């Protein structure tokens, strides 16, 4: 029975979602996996930038995006969304933060709400390495410098044209010398 | 002891009486709109809406939200490894082409239906089967449903593929829903809950705009059963009256955290934006087909008169 489930409407996530979830080893088993991710998601919403190991960061990113997208789509009067927020956020003041601060911030976003940046892999240590998971629009200084597209700036346009002119002039000169060589021979 | 053995083989017979048949049909029934149960769409009307418009100022036609319940097979299989946009688009074209030839009416689990199949080996060349839809699944051209009936005290289930060219006619004799999405427990229920007369007439509904939900609670036969029904949170079954140890074991084995697993839900659903795109694509063609059928039917009535 591989029909899509129709009971809930979900928004499309703007992050790369892997087809299979990761399992995390914990004494409680599968139940413990969600407990761990709950703690991570709570910390992310509380501190807005956290450093942790890469696999847990990737999983928590998915859950955080889902929580925020549900809050944006359904608002705080929707029973199911409120139940999810109540479960995923261990501190109840963060439920208020989700609906009163994060939802207005991300209302008109066309991109993902979180950013995952790979962190240092310190030897000896966990092979897969660390990652920094942050909510976009946070008040801290940016982790990576802003990328601008300098291609269409005036000095670059002029330089590109100058390069093209130089190369075509060189081609003409070479063509001229080869012709004279062939003519001689 | 002998009686128990007989009951056992009877139940095994029920489980083993699966056989596939396919058929095609040309019938005309009114396409009705169902009540939207989820709180999301509780207030929306069953008319195609026009979105306020994109930047260019053109109105964008959007299918009504109940479409995902009426035509669930148009949504692709949510498994990410099997998504292929081109294949899905081509399949949708083929599905609409098939629907223009044969009318595949709106139905739900719990509706009583009659399917006529082309059968070379039967005297009339057609085989008709009436039954209650206990399950539906599949996506695209592979969409199927299972009809169940009890014929001569033998339970019979037939799986029909909706888009198979052998299907001649699909009629919905009673359009209704039940409290569960899957009625597989009817195999372990008393036979009267699965018996429907083979010459059943289509029933007329008083209120065409809402699909009724039958709150029937079915009585199961005493154990042994085919599945552990006490572990499945069934709404449409009467109190099972089992010893407490069954419920204790069910609690031990249950996975209550799955209710909160947002990514598990996401991987099982098609996002709303994609659903809207798919049904906007499909909606206008389905409306045209319905319109043509109404005209044909009216012309048929006028000719008779």
CSV table of C-alpha atoms in Angstrom, one decimal:
chain,number,residue,atom,x,y,z
A,1,UNK,CA,0.0,0.0,0.0
A,2,UNK,CA,2.4,2.7,-1.2
A,3,UNK,CA,-0.1,5.5,-1.5
A,4,UNK,CA,0.9,8.8,-0.1
A,5,UNK,CA,-0.6,9.5,3.4
A,6,UNK,CA,-3.4,12.1,3.2
A,7,UNK,CA,-4.1,12.8,6.8
A,8,UNK,CA,-1.7,15.8,7.1
A,9,UNK,CA,-0.7,18.6,4.8
A,10,UNK,CA,3.0,19.3,5.1
A,11,UNK,CA,5.0,22.1,3.5
A,12,UNK,CA,7.9,21.2,1.2
A,13,UNK,CA,11.2,21.5,3.0
A,14,UNK,CA,14.0,23.5,1.3
A,15,UNK,CA,16.8,21.3,2.5
A,16,UNK,CA,18.2,18.1,1.1
A,17,UNK,CA,16.3,15.3,2.8
A,18,UNK,CA,17.9,11.8,2.7
A,19,UNK,CA,15.6,8.9,1.9
A,20,UNK,CA,16.3,7.0,5.1
A,21,UNK,CA,16.7,8.3,8.6
A,22,UNK,CA,19.8,7.8,10.7
A,23,UNK,CA,19.6,5.5,13.7
A,24,UNK,CA,21.4,6.8,16.9
A,25,UNK,CA,22.7,4.3,19.5
A,26,UNK,CA,21.2,4.9,22.9
A,27,UNK,CA,20.2,2.7,25.8
A,28,UNK,CA,16.5,3.3,25.3
A,29,UNK,CA,16.7,2.3,21.6
A,30,UNK,CA,14.4,4.0,19.0
A,31,UNK,CA,12.5,5.9,21.7
A,32,UNK,CA,15.8,7.4,22.9
A,33,UNK,CA,16.7,8.6,19.4
A,34,UNK,CA,13.8,11.1,19.4
A,35,UNK,CA,14.7,12.1,23.0
A,36,UNK,CA,18.2,13.0,21.9
A,37,UNK,CA,17.0,14.9,18.8
A,38,UNK,CA,14.4,16.7,21.0
A,39,UNK,CA,17.2,18.1,23.2
A,40,UNK,CA,19.1,19.2,20.1
A,41,UNK,CA,16.1,21.0,18.6
A,42,UNK,CA,15.4,22.7,21.9
A,43,UNK,CA,18.9,23.9,22.1
A,44,UNK,CA,18.8,25.2,18.5
A,45,UNK,CA,15.7,27.2,19.1
A,46,UNK,CA,17.1,28.5,22.5
A,47,UNK,CA,20.6,29.5,21.4
A,48,UNK,CA,20.1,29.9,17.6
A,49,UNK,CA,23.6,28.6,16.9
A,50,UNK,CA,25.0,25.3,18.2
A,51,UNK,CA,28.1,23.2,17.5
A,52,UNK,CA,27.7,19.5,17.6
A,53,UNK,CA,28.5,16.3,15.6
A,54,UNK,CA,27.6,16.3,12.0
A,55,UNK,CA,25.1,13.3,11.8
A,56,UNK,CA,23.0,14.6,14.7
A,57,UNK,CA,23.1,18.1,13.3
A,58,UNK,CA,21.7,16.8,9.9
A,59,UNK,CA,18.9,14.9,11.6
A,60,UNK,CA,18.0,17.8,13.9
A,61,UNK,CA,18.0,20.2,11.0
A,62,UNK,CA,15.2,18.2,9.3
A,63,UNK,CA,13.1,18.2,12.5
A,64,UNK,CA,13.7,21.9,13.2
A,65,UNK,CA,12.7,22.8,9.6
A,66,UNK,CA,9.5,20.7,9.9
A,67,UNK,CA,8.5,22.2,13.2
A,68,UNK,CA,9.0,25.8,11.9
A,69,UNK,CA,7.2,25.1,8.6
A,70,UNK,CA,4.3,23.5,10.4
A,71,UNK,CA,4.1,26.5,12.7
A,72,UNK,CA,4.1,28.9,9.7
A,73,UNK,CA,1.5,26.9,7.8
A,74,UNK,CA,-0.9,26.2,10.7
A,75,UNK,CA,-0.3,28.9,13.3
A,76,UNK,CA,-0.6,28.4,17.1
A,77,UNK,CA,-4.4,27.7,17.2
A,78,UNK,CA,-3.9,24.4,15.3
A,79,UNK,CA,-4.1,21.5,17.8
A,80,UNK,CA,-1.7,19.1,16.1
A,81,UNK,CA,1.0,21.8,15.6
A,82,UNK,CA,0.8,22.9,19.2
A,83,UNK,CA,1.1,19.2,20.4
A,84,UNK,CA,4.3,18.9,18.2
A,85,UNK,CA,5.7,22.1,19.5
A,86,UNK,CA,5.0,21.0,23.1
A,87,UNK,CA,6.8,17.7,22.5
A,88,UNK,CA,9.8,19.0,20.6
A,89,UNK,CA,10.6,22.0,22.8
A,90,UNK,CA,11.4,20.9,26.3
A,91,UNK,CA,11.2,24.5,27.7
A,92,UNK,CA,7.7,25.9,27.4
A,93,UNK,CA,8.9,29.5,26.9
A,94,UNK,CA,10.5,28.4,23.7
A,95,UNK,CA,7.0,27.5,22.4
A,96,UNK,CA,6.2,31.1,22.7
A,97,UNK,CA,9.5,32.0,21.0
A,98,UNK,CA,8.6,29.7,18.1
A,99,UNK,CA,5.2,31.2,17.4
A,100,UNK,CA,5.9,34.8,18.3
A,101,UNK,CA,9.5,35.4,17.1
A,102,UNK,CA,10.5,32.7,14.6
A,103,UNK,CA,7.2,32.5,12.6
A,104,UNK,CA,7.1,36.2,11.8
A,105,UNK,CA,10.9,36.1,11.0
A,106,UNK,CA,10.5,33.2,8.5
A,107,UNK,CA,7.0,34.1,7.2
A,108,UNK,CA,8.2,35.2,3.8
A,109,UNK,CA,11.4,33.1,3.4
A,110,UNK,CA,11.8,31.3,0.1
A,111,UNK,CA,14.9,29.4,1.4
A,112,UNK,CA,15.5,27.1,4.3
A,113,UNK,CA,15.3,28.4,7.9
A,114,UNK,CA,18.4,26.8,9.1
A,115,UNK,CA,22.0,26.6,7.9
A,116,UNK,CA,24.4,23.7,8.5
A,117,UNK,CA,28.1,24.6,8.2
A,118,UNK,CA,30.7,21.8,8.5
A,119,UNK,CA,33.1,22.4,11.4
A,120,UNK,CA,36.6,21.2,12.2
A,121,UNK,CA,37.5,17.5,12.3
A,122,UNK,CA,39.9,17.4,15.2
A,123,UNK,CA,42.2,14.4,15.4
A,124,UNK,CA,42.0,12.2,17.5
A,125,UNK,CA,38.2,12.3,17.8
A,126,UNK,CA,35.0,11.6,16.0
A,127,UNK,CA,35.8,10.8,12.4
A,128,UNK,CA,32.8,12.3,10.8
A,129,UNK,CA,33.5,15.7,12.3
A,130,UNK,CA,31.6,18.5,13.8
A,131,UNK,CA,29.0,20.9,12.3
A,132,UNK,CA,27.5,24.2,13.3
A,133,UNK,CA,23.7,24.4,13.0
A,134,UNK,CA,22.2,27.8,13.2
A,135,UNK,CA,18.8,29.5,12.5
A,136,UNK,CA,19.0,32.1,9.8
A,137,UNK,CA,18.6,35.7,10.8
A,138,UNK,CA,20.3,35.1,14.1
A,139,UNK,CA,22.0,38.1,15.8
A,140,UNK,CA,25.5,36.7,15.8
A,141,UNK,CA,28.2,37.7,13.2
A,142,UNK,CA,28.2,35.5,10.1
A,143,UNK,CA,30.1,32.3,10.1
A,144,UNK,CA,31.1,32.5,6.4
A,145,UNK,CA,31.9,35.7,4.5
A,146,UNK,CA,29.1,36.9,2.2
A,147,UNK,CA,29.5,35.8,-1.4
A,148,UNK,CA,29.0,38.6,-3.9
A,149,UNK,CA,28.8,38.1,-7.6
A,150,UNK,CA,31.5,40.5,-8.9
A,151,UNK,CA,31.3,39.4,-12.5
A,152,UNK,CA,29.2,42.3,-13.7
A,153,UNK,CA,31.1,45.0,-11.8
A,154,UNK,CA,32.5,47.6,-14.2
A,155,UNK,CA,36.2,47.0,-13.7
A,156,UNK,CA,35.7,43.3,-14.3
A,157,UNK,CA,33.7,43.8,-17.4
A,158,UNK,CA,36.4,46.1,-18.8
A,159,UNK,CA,39.1,43.7,-17.9
A,160,UNK,CA,37.3,40.8,-19.6
A,161,UNK,CA,36.8,42.8,-22.7
A,162,UNK,CA,40.5,43.8,-22.6
A,163,UNK,CA,41.5,40.1,-22.3
A,164,UNK,CA,39.3,39.2,-25.3
A,165,UNK,CA,40.9,42.0,-27.4
A,166,UNK,CA,44.4,40.9,-26.4
A,167,UNK,CA,43.7,37.2,-27.3
A,168,UNK,CA,42.1,38.0,-30.7
A,169,UNK,CA,45.1,40.4,-31.5
A,170,UNK,CA,47.5,37.5,-30.7
A,171,UNK,CA,45.6,35.1,-32.9
A,172,UNK,CA,45.7,37.5,-35.8
A,173,UNK,CA,49.5,38.0,-35.3
A,174,UNK,CA,50.0,34.2,-35.2
A,175,UNK,CA,47.9,33.7,-38.2
A,176,UNK,CA,49.9,36.4,-40.0
A,177,UNK,CA,53.3,34.7,-39.2
A,178,UNK,CA,52.1,31.2,-40.2
A,179,UNK,CA,50.8,32.5,-43.5
A,180,UNK,CA,54.1,34.2,-44.2
A,181,UNK,CA,55.9,30.9,-43.4
A,182,UNK,CA,53.6,28.9,-45.7
A,183,UNK,CA,54.0,31.5,-48.4
A,184,UNK,CA,57.9,31.3,-48.1
A,185,UNK,CA,57.8,27.5,-48.2
B,1,UNK,CA,-11.8,-30.4,17.8
B,2,UNK,CA,-13.1,-31.2,14.3
B,3,UNK,CA,-15.2,-28.1,14.3
B,4,UNK,CA,-12.2,-25.9,15.2
B,5,UNK,CA,-10.2,-27.5,12.4
B,6,UNK,CA,-13.1,-26.7,10.0
B,7,UNK,CA,-13.2,-23.1,11.2
B,8,UNK,CA,-9.4,-22.9,10.8
B,9,UNK,CA,-9.5,-24.1,7.2
B,10,UNK,CA,-12.4,-21.8,6.5
B,11,UNK,CA,-10.4,-18.8,7.7
B,12,UNK,CA,-7.4,-19.9,5.8
B,13,UNK,CA,-9.7,-20.2,2.8
B,14,UNK,CA,-10.7,-16.6,3.3
B,15,UNK,CA,-7.1,-15.6,3.4
B,16,UNK,CA,-6.1,-17.6,0.4
B,17,UNK,CA,-9.0,-16.6,-1.8
B,18,UNK,CA,-7.2,-13.7,-3.4
B,19,UNK,CA,-7.2,-13.6,-7.2
B,20,UNK,CA,-6.7,-10.8,-9.5
B,21,UNK,CA,-9.2,-9.8,-12.1
B,22,UNK,CA,-9.3,-6.7,-14.3
B,23,UNK,CA,-12.1,-5.1,-16.3
B,24,UNK,CA,-13.1,-2.0,-18.2
B,25,UNK,CA,-16.4,-0.1,-18.2
B,26,UNK,CA,-18.4,2.9,-19.4
B,27,UNK,CA,-20.8,4.1,-16.8
B,28,UNK,CA,-22.0,7.5,-15.7
B,29,UNK,CA,-22.6,8.4,-12.1
B,30,UNK,CA,-22.5,11.8,-10.6
B,31,UNK,CA,-19.2,12.9,-9.2
B,32,UNK,CA,-20.0,14.0,-5.7
B,33,UNK,CA,-17.9,15.9,-3.3
B,34,UNK,CA,-17.1,14.5,0.1
B,35,UNK,CA,-17.0,16.2,3.5
B,36,UNK,CA,-13.6,17.2,4.5
B,37,UNK,CA,-12.9,15.7,7.9
B,38,UNK,CA,-9.6,17.3,8.8
B,39,UNK,CA,-9.9,20.6,10.6
B,40,UNK,CA,-7.8,22.2,7.9
B,41,UNK,CA,-10.5,22.1,5.3
B,42,UNK,CA,-13.5,22.1,7.5
B,43,UNK,CA,-14.8,25.3,6.1
B,44,UNK,CA,-13.8,25.2,2.5
B,45,UNK,CA,-16.4,24.7,-0.2
B,46,UNK,CA,-16.3,22.1,-2.9
B,47,UNK,CA,-16.0,24.5,-5.8
B,48,UNK,CA,-12.8,25.1,-7.8
B,49,UNK,CA,-11.2,28.2,-6.4
B,50,UNK,CA,-9.4,30.9,-8.2
B,51,UNK,CA,-6.3,32.1,-6.5
B,52,UNK,CA,-6.0,35.9,-6.2
B,53,UNK,CA,-3.3,35.8,-8.9
B,54,UNK,CA,0.4,35.7,-9.5
B,55,UNK,CA,2.5,38.8,-10.3
B,56,UNK,CA,1.3,38.9,-13.9
B,57,UNK,CA,-2.3,39.5,-12.7
B,58,UNK,CA,-3.6,36.3,-14.3
B,59,UNK,CA,-5.9,34.2,-12.1
B,60,UNK,CA,-4.5,30.8,-11.3
B,61,UNK,CA,-7.0,27.9,-11.2
B,62,UNK,CA,-6.5,25.7,-8.2
B,63,UNK,CA,-8.3,22.4,-7.6
B,64,UNK,CA,-10.5,22.1,-4.5
B,65,UNK,CA,-8.8,20.7,-1.5
B,66,UNK,CA,-10.9,17.5,-1.4
B,67,UNK,CA,-9.3,16.3,-4.6
B,68,UNK,CA,-6.6,14.5,-2.7
B,69,UNK,CA,-9.2,12.3,-1.0
B,70,UNK,CA,-11.2,11.8,-4.2
B,71,UNK,CA,-8.3,10.9,-6.5
B,72,UNK,CA,-5.5,9.7,-4.2
B,73,UNK,CA,-3.9,7.6,-7.0
B,74,UNK,CA,-2.8,10.8,-8.8
B,75,UNK,CA,-0.3,11.4,-6.1
B,76,UNK,CA,3.0,9.6,-6.6
B,77,UNK,CA,4.6,7.1,-4.3
B,78,UNK,CA,6.3,9.2,-1.6
B,79,UNK,CA,9.4,7.0,-1.4
B,80,UNK,CA,12.2,9.3,-2.5
B,81,UNK,CA,14.2,6.6,-4.3
B,82,UNK,CA,11.3,6.0,-6.7
B,83,UNK,CA,10.4,9.6,-7.6
B,84,UNK,CA,10.7,10.5,-11.2
B,85,UNK,CA,8.9,13.6,-12.3
B,86,UNK,CA,8.8,12.8,-16.0
B,87,UNK,CA,7.4,9.3,-15.4
B,88,UNK,CA,4.8,10.7,-13.1
B,89,UNK,CA,3.7,13.3,-15.6
B,90,UNK,CA,3.4,10.7,-18.4
B,91,UNK,CA,1.5,8.4,-16.1
B,92,UNK,CA,-1.0,11.2,-15.3
B,93,UNK,CA,-1.6,11.7,-19.0
B,94,UNK,CA,-2.3,8.0,-19.4
B,95,UNK,CA,-4.6,8.0,-16.4
B,96,UNK,CA,-6.7,10.9,-17.7
B,97,UNK,CA,-6.8,9.2,-21.1
B,98,UNK,CA,-8.2,6.0,-19.5
B,99,UNK,CA,-10.7,8.0,-17.4
B,100,UNK,CA,-12.0,9.6,-20.6
B,101,UNK,CA,-12.9,6.2,-21.9
B,102,UNK,CA,-14.2,4.5,-18.7
B,103,UNK,CA,-15.8,6.3,-15.8
B,104,UNK,CA,-13.9,5.6,-12.6
B,105,UNK,CA,-16.2,7.1,-9.9
B,106,UNK,CA,-15.3,8.5,-6.6
B,107,UNK,CA,-15.2,5.8,-3.9
B,108,UNK,CA,-13.7,5.2,-0.4
B,109,UNK,CA,-12.9,2.3,1.8
B,110,UNK,CA,-16.3,1.1,3.0
B,111,UNK,CA,-18.2,1.8,-0.2
B,112,UNK,CA,-20.1,-1.1,-1.8
B,113,UNK,CA,-19.2,-1.4,-5.5
B,114,UNK,CA,-19.9,-3.5,-8.5
B,115,UNK,CA,-17.1,-4.2,-11.1
B,116,UNK,CA,-17.7,-5.7,-14.5
B,117,UNK,CA,-14.6,-7.3,-16.1
B,118,UNK,CA,-14.1,-8.7,-19.6
B,119,UNK,CA,-13.6,-12.5,-19.1
B,120,UNK,CA,-13.1,-14.8,-22.1
B,121,UNK,CA,-14.0,-17.9,-20.1
B,122,UNK,CA,-17.4,-16.9,-18.8
B,123,UNK,CA,-20.6,-17.6,-20.8
B,124,UNK,CA,-21.5,-13.9,-21.1
B,125,UNK,CA,-17.9,-12.8,-21.7
B,126,UNK,CA,-18.3,-10.5,-18.7
B,127,UNK,CA,-17.9,-11.2,-15.1
B,128,UNK,CA,-19.6,-9.0,-12.5
B,129,UNK,CA,-18.7,-8.9,-8.9
B,130,UNK,CA,-20.3,-6.9,-6.1
B,131,UNK,CA,-18.4,-6.3,-2.8
B,132,UNK,CA,-17.4,-3.8,-0.2
B,133,UNK,CA,-14.1,-2.0,-0.7
B,134,UNK,CA,-11.9,-3.1,2.2
B,135,UNK,CA,-8.6,-1.5,1.1
B,136,UNK,CA,-7.2,0.7,-1.7
B,137,UNK,CA,-3.6,1.4,-2.6
B,138,UNK,CA,-1.1,1.8,-5.3
B,139,UNK,CA,-0.2,5.0,-7.1
B,140,UNK,CA,-0.5,6.0,-10.8
B,141,UNK,CA,-1.6,3.4,-13.2
B,142,UNK,CA,-1.1,0.6,-10.6
B,143,UNK,CA,-3.8,1.9,-8.3
B,144,UNK,CA,-5.9,-1.0,-7.0
B,145,UNK,CA,-8.7,-1.7,-4.6
B,146,UNK,CA,-10.0,-4.9,-3.0
B,147,UNK,CA,-13.7,-5.9,-2.9
B,148,UNK,CA,-15.0,-8.4,-0.4
B,149,UNK,CA,-18.2,-10.4,-0.4
B,150,UNK,CA,-19.4,-13.7,1.0
B,151,UNK,CA,-20.8,-15.9,-1.7
B,152,UNK,CA,-22.4,-19.3,-0.7
B,153,UNK,CA,-20.9,-19.0,2.8
B,154,UNK,CA,-17.4,-18.6,1.2
B,155,UNK,CA,-15.6,-15.3,1.7
B,156,UNK,CA,-14.2,-14.0,-1.6
B,157,UNK,CA,-11.9,-11.0,-2.1
B,158,UNK,CA,-10.9,-9.7,-5.5
B,159,UNK,CA,-8.1,-7.1,-6.2
B,160,UNK,CA,-9.0,-4.9,-9.1
B,161,UNK,CA,-6.5,-2.6,-10.8
B,162,UNK,CA,-8.4,0.6,-11.6
B,163,UNK,CA,-6.7,1.4,-14.9
B,164,UNK,CA,-6.6,-2.1,-16.3
B,165,UNK,CA,-8.1,-2.2,-19.9
B,166,UNK,CA,-10.2,-5.3,-19.1
B,167,UNK,CA,-12.4,-3.4,-16.7
B,168,UNK,CA,-15.7,-2.6,-18.4
B,169,UNK,CA,-17.6,-0.8,-15.7
B,170,UNK,CA,-17.2,0.4,-12.1
B,171,UNK,CA,-20.3,1.3,-10.3
B,172,UNK,CA,-20.6,2.6,-6.8
B,173,UNK,CA,-23.8,1.1,-5.3
B,174,UNK,CA,-23.4,2.7,-1.9
B,175,UNK,CA,-21.0,5.6,-1.4
B,176,UNK,CA,-20.0,5.9,2.2
B,177,UNK,CA,-16.9,5.9,4.4
B,178,UNK,CA,-16.2,3.9,7.6
B,179,UNK,CA,-14.3,4.8,10.7
B,180,UNK,CA,-11.1,3.1,9.5
B,181,UNK,CA,-9.0,3.4,6.3
B,182,UNK,CA,-8.6,-0.3,6.1
B,183,UNK,CA,-11.3,-2.9,6.7
B,184,UNK,CA,-9.1,-6.0,6.7
B,185,UNK,CA,-10.7,-6.9,10.0
B,186,UNK,CA,-13.9,-8.0,8.1
B,187,UNK,CA,-12.0,-11.2,7.5
B,188,UNK,CA,-12.3,-12.0,11.2
B,189,UNK,CA,-15.7,-10.5,11.6
B,190,UNK,CA,-19.1,-12.3,11.5
B,191,UNK,CA,-20.0,-13.0,7.9
B,192,UNK,CA,-23.1,-10.8,7.9
B,193,UNK,CA,-20.8,-7.7,7.9
B,194,UNK,CA,-19.3,-8.7,4.6
B,195,UNK,CA,-22.4,-10.1,2.8
B,196,UNK,CA,-24.0,-8.0,0.0
B,197,UNK,CA,-26.5,-9.3,-2.5
B,198,UNK,CA,-25.0,-9.7,-5.9
B,199,UNK,CA,-28.0,-8.1,-7.6
B,200,UNK,CA,-27.8,-5.0,-5.3
B,201,UNK,CA,-29.3,-1.8,-6.8
B,202,UNK,CA,-27.4,1.5,-6.7
B,203,UNK,CA,-28.7,3.5,-3.7
B,204,UNK,CA,-29.7,7.1,-4.1
B,205,UNK,CA,-28.3,9.5,-1.6
B,206,UNK,CA,-30.5,12.3,-0.1
B,207,UNK,CA,-27.6,14.7,0.5
B,208,UNK,CA,-25.3,14.7,-2.6
B,209,UNK,CA,-22.7,17.1,-1.3
B,210,UNK,CA,-21.5,15.1,1.7
B,211,UNK,CA,-20.2,11.5,1.8
B,212,UNK,CA,-21.6,10.0,5.0
B,213,UNK,CA,-19.4,8.2,7.5
B,214,UNK,CA,-21.0,5.0,8.7
B,215,UNK,CA,-20.2,4.7,12.4
B,216,UNK,CA,-20.8,0.9,12.4
B,217,UNK,CA,-18.9,-1.1,15.0
B,218,UNK,CA,-18.3,-4.6,13.7
B,219,UNK,CA,-18.4,-7.7,15.9
B,220,UNK,CA,-15.4,-10.1,15.5
B,221,UNK,CA,-15.6,-13.8,15.8
B,222,UNK,CA,-13.8,-15.4,18.7
B,223,UNK,CA,-10.0,-15.8,18.4
B,224,UNK,CA,-7.7,-17.0,16.7
B,225,UNK,CA,-7.6,-14.1,14.3
B,226,UNK,CA,-5.5,-13.4,11.2
B,227,UNK,CA,-3.9,-10.3,12.8
B,228,UNK,CA,-3.5,-8.9,16.2
B,229,UNK,CA,-6.4,-6.4,16.0
B,230,UNK,CA,-5.9,-5.2,19.6
B,231,UNK,CA,-2.5,-3.6,18.5
B,232,UNK,CA,-4.0,-1.6,15.7
B,233,UNK,CA,-6.2,1.1,17.3
B,234,UNK,CA,-9.2,0.2,15.2
B,235,UNK,CA,-12.2,2.5,15.5
B,236,UNK,CA,-14.8,0.4,13.7
B,237,UNK,CA,-14.6,-2.7,15.8
B,238,UNK,CA,-16.6,-3.5,19.0
B,239,UNK,CA,-14.8,-4.0,22.2
B,240,UNK,CA,-12.6,-7.0,21.8
B,241,UNK,CA,-13.0,-8.3,25.3
B,242,UNK,CA,-9.6,-9.9,25.5
B,243,UNK,CA,-7.7,-10.9,28.7
B,244,UNK,CA,-5.6,-8.1,30.0
B,245,UNK,CA,-2.3,-9.7,29.1
B,246,UNK,CA,-3.0,-9.0,25.4
B,247,UNK,CA,-3.4,-5.3,26.1
B,248,UNK,CA,-0.3,-5.3,28.3
B,249,UNK,CA,1.8,-6.9,25.5
B,250,UNK,CA,0.3,-4.4,23.0
B,251,UNK,CA,1.5,-1.6,25.2
B,252,UNK,CA,5.0,-3.1,25.5
B,253,UNK,CA,5.3,-3.5,21.8
B,254,UNK,CA,3.8,-0.1,20.9
B,255,UNK,CA,5.8,2.8,19.4
B,256,UNK,CA,4.1,5.9,20.8
B,257,UNK,CA,7.0,8.1,19.8
B,258,UNK,CA,6.2,7.6,16.1
B,259,UNK,CA,3.3,10.0,16.5
B,260,UNK,CA,5.8,12.8,17.1
B,261,UNK,CA,8.3,11.8,14.4
B,262,UNK,CA,8.0,14.7,12.0
B,263,UNK,CA,10.5,13.4,9.5
B,264,UNK,CA,8.8,10.0,9.3
B,265,UNK,CA,5.5,11.8,8.5
B,266,UNK,CA,7.3,13.9,5.9
B,267,UNK,CA,8.8,10.9,4.1
B,268,UNK,CA,5.3,9.4,3.9
B,269,UNK,CA,3.6,12.4,2.4
B,270,UNK,CA,3.7,14.5,-0.8
B,271,UNK,CA,4.2,18.2,0.2
B,272,UNK,CA,1.2,20.4,-0.2
B,273,UNK,CA,2.8,22.6,-2.9
B,274,UNK,CA,3.4,19.6,-5.1
B,275,UNK,CA,-0.1,18.3,-4.5
B,276,UNK,CA,-1.6,21.6,-5.6
B,277,UNK,CA,0.5,21.5,-8.7
B,278,UNK,CA,-0.5,18.0,-9.6
B,279,UNK,CA,-4.2,18.5,-9.0
B,280,UNK,CA,-4.3,21.9,-10.8
B,281,UNK,CA,-2.9,20.0,-13.8
B,282,UNK,CA,-5.5,17.3,-13.6
B,283,UNK,CA,-8.5,19.2,-12.3
B,284,UNK,CA,-9.5,21.0,-15.5
B,285,UNK,CA,-9.4,17.8,-17.6
B,286,UNK,CA,-11.5,15.9,-15.0
B,287,UNK,CA,-14.0,18.7,-14.9
B,288,UNK,CA,-14.3,18.6,-18.7
B,289,UNK,CA,-14.8,14.8,-18.7
B,290,UNK,CA,-17.5,15.1,-16.1
B,291,UNK,CA,-19.3,17.8,-18.1
B,292,UNK,CA,-19.2,15.7,-21.3
B,293,UNK,CA,-20.7,12.7,-19.3
B,294,UNK,CA,-23.5,14.9,-18.0
B,295,UNK,CA,-24.3,16.0,-21.5
B,296,UNK,CA,-24.2,12.5,-22.8
B,297,UNK,CA,-26.5,11.3,-20.0
B,298,UNK,CA,-29.0,14.2,-20.6
B,299,UNK,CA,-29.0,13.3,-24.3
B,300,UNK,CA,-29.6,9.7,-23.4
B,301,UNK,CA,-32.6,10.6,-21.2
B,302,UNK,CA,-34.0,12.9,-24.0
B,303,UNK,CA,-33.7,10.2,-26.6
B,304,UNK,CA,-35.6,7.8,-24.3
B,305,UNK,CA,-38.3,10.3,-23.9
